XYZ file of C-alpha atoms in Angstrom:
426
model
C -18.490 4.541 28.106
C -17.790 1.944 25.465
C -20.040 2.251 22.412
C -22.096 -0.579 20.997
C -21.412 -2.502 17.792
C -21.697 -0.690 14.482
C -24.963 -1.399 12.679
C -27.504 0.098 10.301
C -28.526 3.711 11.012
C -30.897 4.020 13.975
C -34.529 4.757 13.103
C -36.490 6.414 15.956
C -39.715 5.938 14.027
C -39.201 2.180 13.868
C -38.571 1.963 17.620
C -41.714 3.994 18.337
C -43.727 1.617 16.165
C -42.223 -1.370 18.020
C -43.127 0.197 21.373
C -46.681 0.862 20.158
C -46.946 -2.747 19.028
C -45.847 -3.930 22.469
C -48.509 -1.719 24.090
C -51.160 -3.304 21.886
C -49.889 -6.791 22.735
C -49.885 -6.030 26.467
C -53.453 -4.696 26.381
C -54.688 -7.649 24.337
C -52.964 -10.187 26.589
C -54.435 -8.403 29.600
C -57.917 -8.729 28.136
C -57.373 -12.401 27.436
C -56.173 -12.818 31.026
C -59.492 -11.390 32.192
C -61.216 -14.270 30.414
C -59.216 -16.741 32.476
C -56.470 -17.362 29.939
C -53.171 -16.138 31.306
C -50.450 -16.844 33.828
C -50.157 -16.927 37.551
C -47.434 -15.262 39.530
C -44.465 -17.332 40.480
C -44.734 -16.231 44.114
C -48.217 -17.664 44.753
C -50.893 -19.965 43.378
C -52.929 -16.968 42.255
C -52.158 -13.448 40.999
C -51.414 -10.755 43.571
C -53.231 -8.038 41.556
C -55.876 -7.679 38.892
C -55.535 -7.651 35.129
C -56.081 -3.907 35.078
C -53.155 -3.446 37.446
C -51.049 -5.715 35.258
C -51.874 -3.612 32.197
C -51.076 -0.413 34.087
C -47.766 -1.979 35.137
C -46.777 -3.234 31.700
C -47.753 -0.241 29.538
C -44.822 1.884 30.864
C -42.592 -1.161 30.398
C -43.731 -1.428 26.760
C -43.198 2.299 26.167
C -39.614 2.025 27.484
C -38.771 -0.279 24.572
C -38.844 2.822 22.329
C -35.359 3.552 23.770
C -33.906 0.128 22.981
C -31.476 1.623 20.432
C -30.892 5.084 21.855
C -30.677 4.094 25.534
C -30.790 0.288 25.939
C -29.825 0.615 29.598
C -33.164 2.358 30.242
C -34.968 -0.498 28.537
C -33.077 -2.984 30.727
C -33.883 -1.177 33.967
C -37.477 -0.041 33.335
C -38.832 -2.819 31.134
C -36.811 -5.493 32.911
C -37.908 -4.445 36.432
C -41.614 -4.033 35.620
C -41.796 -7.248 33.584
C -40.051 -9.210 36.377
C -42.617 -7.850 38.833
C -45.434 -9.014 36.540
C -43.819 -12.448 36.158
C -43.574 -12.841 39.942
C -47.041 -11.643 40.932
C -49.104 -10.732 37.882
C -51.797 -12.464 35.919
C -50.811 -12.014 32.229
C -48.111 -13.472 30.003
C -47.217 -9.992 28.735
C -44.541 -9.857 31.422
C -42.714 -12.763 29.805
C -42.875 -11.098 26.376
C -41.426 -7.829 27.660
C -38.799 -9.608 29.776
C -37.602 -11.257 26.567
C -37.169 -7.808 24.937
C -35.583 -6.321 28.081
C -32.810 -8.941 28.002
C -32.325 -9.039 24.219
C -32.025 -5.330 23.354
C -29.128 -4.346 25.674
C -27.057 -7.302 24.490
C -27.726 -6.693 20.802
C -27.502 -2.869 20.778
C -25.730 -1.759 23.957
C -22.080 -1.425 24.846
C -20.028 -4.477 25.648
C -20.115 -3.570 29.315
C -23.923 -3.270 29.269
C -24.160 -6.607 27.444
C -22.146 -8.253 30.193
C -24.260 -6.596 32.903
C -27.400 -7.814 31.132
C -26.018 -11.352 31.004
C -25.329 -11.128 34.730
C -28.874 -9.886 35.326
C -30.190 -12.825 33.299
C -28.194 -15.208 35.490
C -29.666 -13.586 38.623
C -33.193 -13.862 37.218
C -32.569 -17.537 36.425
C -31.425 -18.240 39.976
C -34.463 -16.407 41.335
C -36.837 -18.448 39.135
C -35.331 -21.729 40.299
C -35.484 -20.587 43.907
C -39.116 -19.448 43.673
C -40.416 -22.479 41.783
C -38.687 -24.837 44.195
C -40.995 -23.561 46.968
C -44.085 -24.769 45.173
C -46.048 -27.721 46.611
C -44.620 -30.166 44.082
C -40.851 -29.377 43.913
C -40.011 -31.826 41.126
C -42.432 -30.580 38.438
C -42.020 -26.992 39.620
C -38.254 -27.108 39.103
C -38.811 -28.437 35.570
C -41.162 -25.521 34.907
C -38.541 -23.144 36.262
C -35.867 -24.602 33.994
C -38.172 -24.282 30.983
C -38.820 -20.653 31.867
C -35.079 -20.039 32.161
C -34.421 -21.537 28.738
C -37.279 -19.751 26.970
C -37.447 -16.392 28.747
C -33.789 -15.860 29.769
C -31.455 -18.106 27.806
C -33.018 -17.603 24.373
C -32.952 -13.742 24.332
C -29.411 -13.642 25.729
C -28.067 -16.155 23.192
C -29.906 -14.460 20.341
C -28.705 -11.019 21.451
C -25.058 -12.118 21.533
C -25.423 -13.724 18.099
C -26.866 -10.507 16.638
C -24.120 -8.522 18.330
C -21.403 -10.731 16.833
C -22.983 -10.429 13.381
C -22.965 -6.632 13.712
C -19.338 -6.674 14.791
C -18.347 -9.025 11.961
C -20.085 -6.849 9.382
C -18.485 -3.695 10.765
C -15.055 -5.367 10.709
C -15.582 -6.533 7.127
C -16.598 -3.009 6.090
C -13.525 -1.510 7.762
C -11.280 -4.072 6.064
C -12.899 -3.369 2.700
C -12.432 0.364 3.213
C -8.817 -0.128 4.238
C -8.244 -2.365 1.194
C -9.695 0.314 -1.089
C -7.483 2.964 0.472
C -4.473 0.676 0.151
C -5.302 -0.052 -3.493
C -5.628 3.674 -4.205
C -2.312 4.328 -2.482
C -0.658 1.526 -4.461
C -2.051 2.982 -7.684
C -0.678 6.410 -6.794
C 2.709 4.909 -5.969
C 2.688 2.940 -9.212
C 1.990 6.113 -11.169
C 4.724 7.973 -9.307
C 7.166 5.104 -9.839
C 6.337 5.029 -13.543
C 6.845 8.772 -13.816
C 10.236 8.531 -12.144
C 11.246 5.613 -14.349
C 10.287 7.499 -17.487
C 12.162 10.545 -16.227
C 15.224 8.353 -15.687
C 14.913 6.898 -19.198
C 14.642 10.347 -20.734
C 17.552 11.624 -18.685
C 19.849 8.620 -19.194
C 19.187 8.011 -22.881
C 18.208 11.309 -24.464
C 20.753 13.361 -22.553
C 23.504 11.074 -23.847
C 22.354 11.385 -27.441
C 21.990 15.162 -27.184
C 25.418 15.455 -25.567
C 26.848 13.552 -28.534
C 25.022 15.885 -30.917
C 26.444 18.938 -29.170
C 29.979 17.524 -29.130
C 30.034 16.492 -32.792
C 28.361 19.689 -33.938
C 31.017 21.722 -32.158
C 33.751 19.467 -33.471
C 32.530 19.789 -37.073
C 32.907 23.563 -36.919
C 36.558 23.240 -35.810
C 37.921 20.420 -37.968
C 39.971 21.618 -40.993
C 39.463 18.439 -43.061
C 36.293 18.150 -45.127
C 36.190 14.374 -44.638
C 36.523 14.744 -40.891
C 33.765 17.345 -40.838
C 31.530 15.052 -42.889
C 32.108 12.170 -40.483
C 31.387 14.407 -37.509
C 28.183 15.712 -39.087
C 27.139 12.140 -39.948
C 27.645 11.156 -36.321
C 25.648 14.224 -35.269
C 22.820 13.166 -37.570
C 22.882 9.583 -36.299
C 22.790 10.719 -32.678
C 19.876 13.077 -33.373
C 17.954 10.300 -35.116
C 18.641 7.932 -32.224
C 17.333 10.554 -29.803
C 14.174 10.914 -31.872
C 13.657 7.142 -31.944
C 14.048 6.915 -28.181
C 11.649 9.821 -27.678
C 9.061 8.187 -29.957
C 9.480 4.932 -28.041
C 8.772 6.629 -24.723
C 5.751 8.429 -26.203
C 4.488 5.122 -27.607
C 4.751 3.538 -24.203
C 2.705 6.368 -22.708
C -0.048 6.098 -25.332
C -0.062 2.347 -26.067
C -1.147 0.119 -23.178
C 0.350 -2.954 -24.842
C 3.859 -1.464 -24.739
C 5.723 -2.665 -21.661
C 9.213 -1.188 -22.027
C 10.497 1.641 -24.229
C 12.996 0.522 -26.849
C 16.305 2.338 -26.592
C 19.156 2.714 -29.048
C 21.950 2.370 -26.502
C 24.925 0.126 -27.147
C 28.486 -0.110 -25.928
C 29.684 0.929 -29.395
C 27.549 4.079 -29.165
C 29.101 4.925 -25.800
C 32.563 4.326 -27.261
C 31.751 6.729 -30.129
C 30.675 9.384 -27.645
C 33.899 9.100 -25.660
C 35.898 9.137 -28.873
C 34.140 12.342 -29.953
C 34.965 13.890 -26.607
C 38.643 13.034 -27.087
C 38.701 14.656 -30.539
C 37.036 17.739 -29.127
C 39.666 18.011 -26.420
C 42.485 17.712 -28.981
C 40.856 20.368 -31.172
C 40.573 22.721 -28.202
C 44.280 22.358 -27.555
C 45.173 23.175 -31.176
C 42.932 26.243 -31.258
C 44.243 27.664 -27.985
C 47.885 27.113 -28.790
C 50.555 25.634 -26.562
C 49.136 25.117 -23.130
C 51.045 22.576 -21.070
C 48.294 21.301 -18.834
C 45.518 21.271 -21.407
C 47.779 19.732 -24.024
C 48.678 16.907 -21.740
C 45.030 16.181 -20.981
C 43.863 16.396 -24.544
C 46.675 14.532 -26.167
C 46.764 11.801 -23.644
C 45.150 9.036 -25.447
C 41.545 9.900 -26.376
C 39.072 7.272 -25.116
C 38.996 3.564 -24.425
C 36.001 1.261 -23.891
C 36.436 -2.349 -22.848
C 33.464 -4.676 -22.405
C 33.430 -8.326 -21.371
C 31.658 -10.412 -24.071
C 29.696 -12.164 -21.302
C 27.813 -8.913 -20.673
C 26.365 -9.148 -24.202
C 25.380 -12.802 -23.823
C 21.758 -13.085 -22.564
C 22.463 -16.629 -21.428
C 25.155 -15.333 -19.092
C 23.805 -11.918 -18.038
C 20.108 -11.187 -17.748
C 18.881 -8.614 -20.316
C 17.428 -6.512 -17.505
C 20.843 -6.337 -15.876
C 22.477 -5.460 -19.216
C 19.916 -2.689 -19.831
C 20.580 -1.239 -16.381
C 24.340 -1.308 -17.000
C 23.879 0.413 -20.364
C 21.827 3.185 -18.816
C 24.295 3.617 -15.980
C 27.145 3.657 -18.494
C 25.343 6.239 -20.655
C 24.899 8.559 -17.683
C 28.490 8.064 -16.548
C 29.767 8.850 -20.056
C 27.507 11.908 -20.325
C 28.821 13.207 -16.992
C 32.411 12.504 -18.029
C 31.903 14.468 -21.239
C 30.019 17.322 -19.609
C 32.077 17.781 -16.451
C 35.321 15.859 -16.985
C 38.351 16.049 -19.216
C 40.379 13.592 -21.263
C 41.549 10.900 -20.833
C 38.194 9.191 -20.365
C 37.836 5.446 -19.878
C 34.933 2.976 -19.602
C 35.563 -0.637 -18.528
C 32.861 -3.299 -18.061
C 34.354 -6.483 -16.655
C 32.563 -9.648 -15.522
C 33.923 -12.211 -13.099
C 32.392 -15.281 -11.536
C 30.205 -13.302 -9.150
C 29.574 -9.790 -10.445
C 29.809 -7.294 -13.285
C 32.036 -4.284 -12.615
C 31.535 -1.041 -14.530
C 34.236 1.621 -14.088
C 34.164 5.020 -15.778
C 37.049 7.447 -15.181
C 38.006 10.892 -16.413
C 40.426 13.641 -15.488
C 39.084 16.662 -13.630
C 40.212 19.754 -11.782
C 39.860 19.165 -8.011
C 37.294 21.494 -6.463
C 35.392 22.060 -9.718
C 33.279 18.883 -9.590
C 30.276 18.190 -7.399
C 31.215 16.164 -4.338
C 29.779 12.733 -3.827
C 27.992 13.842 -0.653
C 25.908 16.305 -2.731
C 24.718 14.180 -5.659
C 22.903 15.585 -8.651
C 20.172 13.932 -10.694
C 22.615 11.888 -12.777
C 24.439 10.373 -9.811
C 21.177 9.753 -7.954
C 19.721 8.031 -11.019
C 22.779 5.811 -11.470
C 22.730 4.796 -7.825
C 18.998 3.990 -7.876
C 19.435 1.858 -11.018
C 22.311 -0.028 -9.419
C 20.327 -0.641 -6.244
C 17.346 -1.821 -8.310
C 19.375 -4.756 -9.629
C 20.986 -5.531 -6.287
C 24.212 -3.643 -6.915
C 26.106 -0.685 -5.500
C 27.707 2.501 -6.798
C 30.641 4.578 -5.599
C 31.652 7.900 -7.141
C 34.405 10.328 -6.243
C 38.097 11.129 -6.694
C 40.257 8.074 -7.291
C 42.101 6.944 -4.181
C 45.390 6.576 -6.046
C 45.078 9.680 -8.254
C 43.092 12.632 -6.842
C 43.017 14.234 -10.325
C 40.909 11.342 -11.654
C 37.163 11.103 -11.087
C 36.036 7.505 -10.748
C 32.539 6.010 -10.974
C 32.448 2.324 -10.021
C 29.365 0.087 -10.168
C 29.140 -3.514 -9.026
C 26.116 -5.711 -9.723
C 26.023 -9.400 -8.752
C 25.663 -12.264 -11.252
C 26.054 -16.034 -11.032
C 27.764 -16.793 -14.297
C 31.429 -17.226 -14.916
C 32.677 -14.930 -17.698
C 35.602 -15.166 -20.187
C 38.349 -12.609 -20.608
C 37.424 -9.080 -21.587
C 37.856 -7.848 -25.119
C 38.344 -4.363 -26.430
C 35.470 -3.000 -28.525
C 36.830 0.446 -29.165
C-alpha cells in the first residue's frame, strides 16, 4: 500500500486529545439539541431518534478520530459512516462536525489511493445530499440548502485536505533536495581534496624528481671528471639544482599552509632542461672513457650529447597561454627525467609551434626490451598524459616507427596563434 506524505513525527497523545475534544463537543452539541437548538435529519422534517441516541451514535465516531494519523482509513469508515447517519436522521449538528473531520484526515494524512477514495466518497455524499434535499416540499430552496451543505461540509474539508497534503509533499521534496545537495557538496569537497592531492603529487614528481635527477647526474659526473674546472662546474650545477629543488619544495609547502597561495612557483625553464640533458650526455661520454673501448656504448655516448630546440612563440604569453606553457614545461621535465633515468644518448627535446598546435618531442636511444611498454605506463607516463589531456592535448610514447632503437615521446596541444620559426636555445 502506498504510504502517505512525509510530515512531522506522529504524536499519539495529540490525536487522543483531539478525539477527547470531539467527544466533549458532541456531548455539548447533543445537550444544546435537547434545548431545541440543533439540526433536523435530511430524510424527514423531524429527527428519527432522540438526542441521547445521537450522542450514543457520535461518541464512537469521535473516538475513531484518534486513529486519523495511524489509520486514517478507519476514521473514514467509522467516523464517516456514523456522522452521515446522524446527518440524515439525527437531531444534532455534531454529525456535520465529525463528517468534516472524516473527509479531511484521510486526504491530508492517508496514502494517495486513500485520498482519491475519500474524494470519491465526498462526491457520492454530495450527490446523495442533492438527491435527498430535492425531495423536500420546496425543491428550489431545498436544493440551495443542499448545495451550501456540499460546499461547507464536503468541498471545504476535501480542498483543505489536498492543500495540506501538497504542502507536506512540497516540504518533504525540499528536504530531500537539501539533503541531496549537502551530500553532493560533501562529495565535491572530497573530490576537490583528492584532485588537489593528485595535483600536488604531480608537481612534486615532475619538478622535484627532475632537479634530484640532475643532482645525481652532476654529482656522479664530478667524481669522474679529471679537470678541476670541469669538476667545479659540475658541482656548481649540482648545488644550483639542489637549491632549485628546495625552492620548489618550499613553494609547495607554502601553498599547503597559506590559503592565499593559488599555484606553487616552480623553477623550471627550457634552459634548465637543456642543462640536464647536457649533463646526461657528459655522463655517457665519461662512462665510455672509464670502461674503455666498447663499440656500442662508444657510439651512443659520443654521438652528439644533447640538443634542445624551443619555438620562441612558446615563451610569449601573448601567443601561448601561461597555463599551457607551464603544462608543457612539466611534461618536458618528466620526459627529460625519464630519458636520463631509462634512456641513453643521444637525447633530444624539440618544442615546435605551428598555426594550430604546439608539438613537444623528446627522444633518446634505448635497448629494445629493457624499457617499459606503452601499454603498461608508470607514474611518469600517466602524469604526462593526464597533463596533456588537461589542456586539450594528446600524448604518444613508444619506440619510434622509423628507428626501433629510439624511444619517442610526442605531445600535441592545440593553440590558435601562428608562431615564427624555431630557434635553438642549447
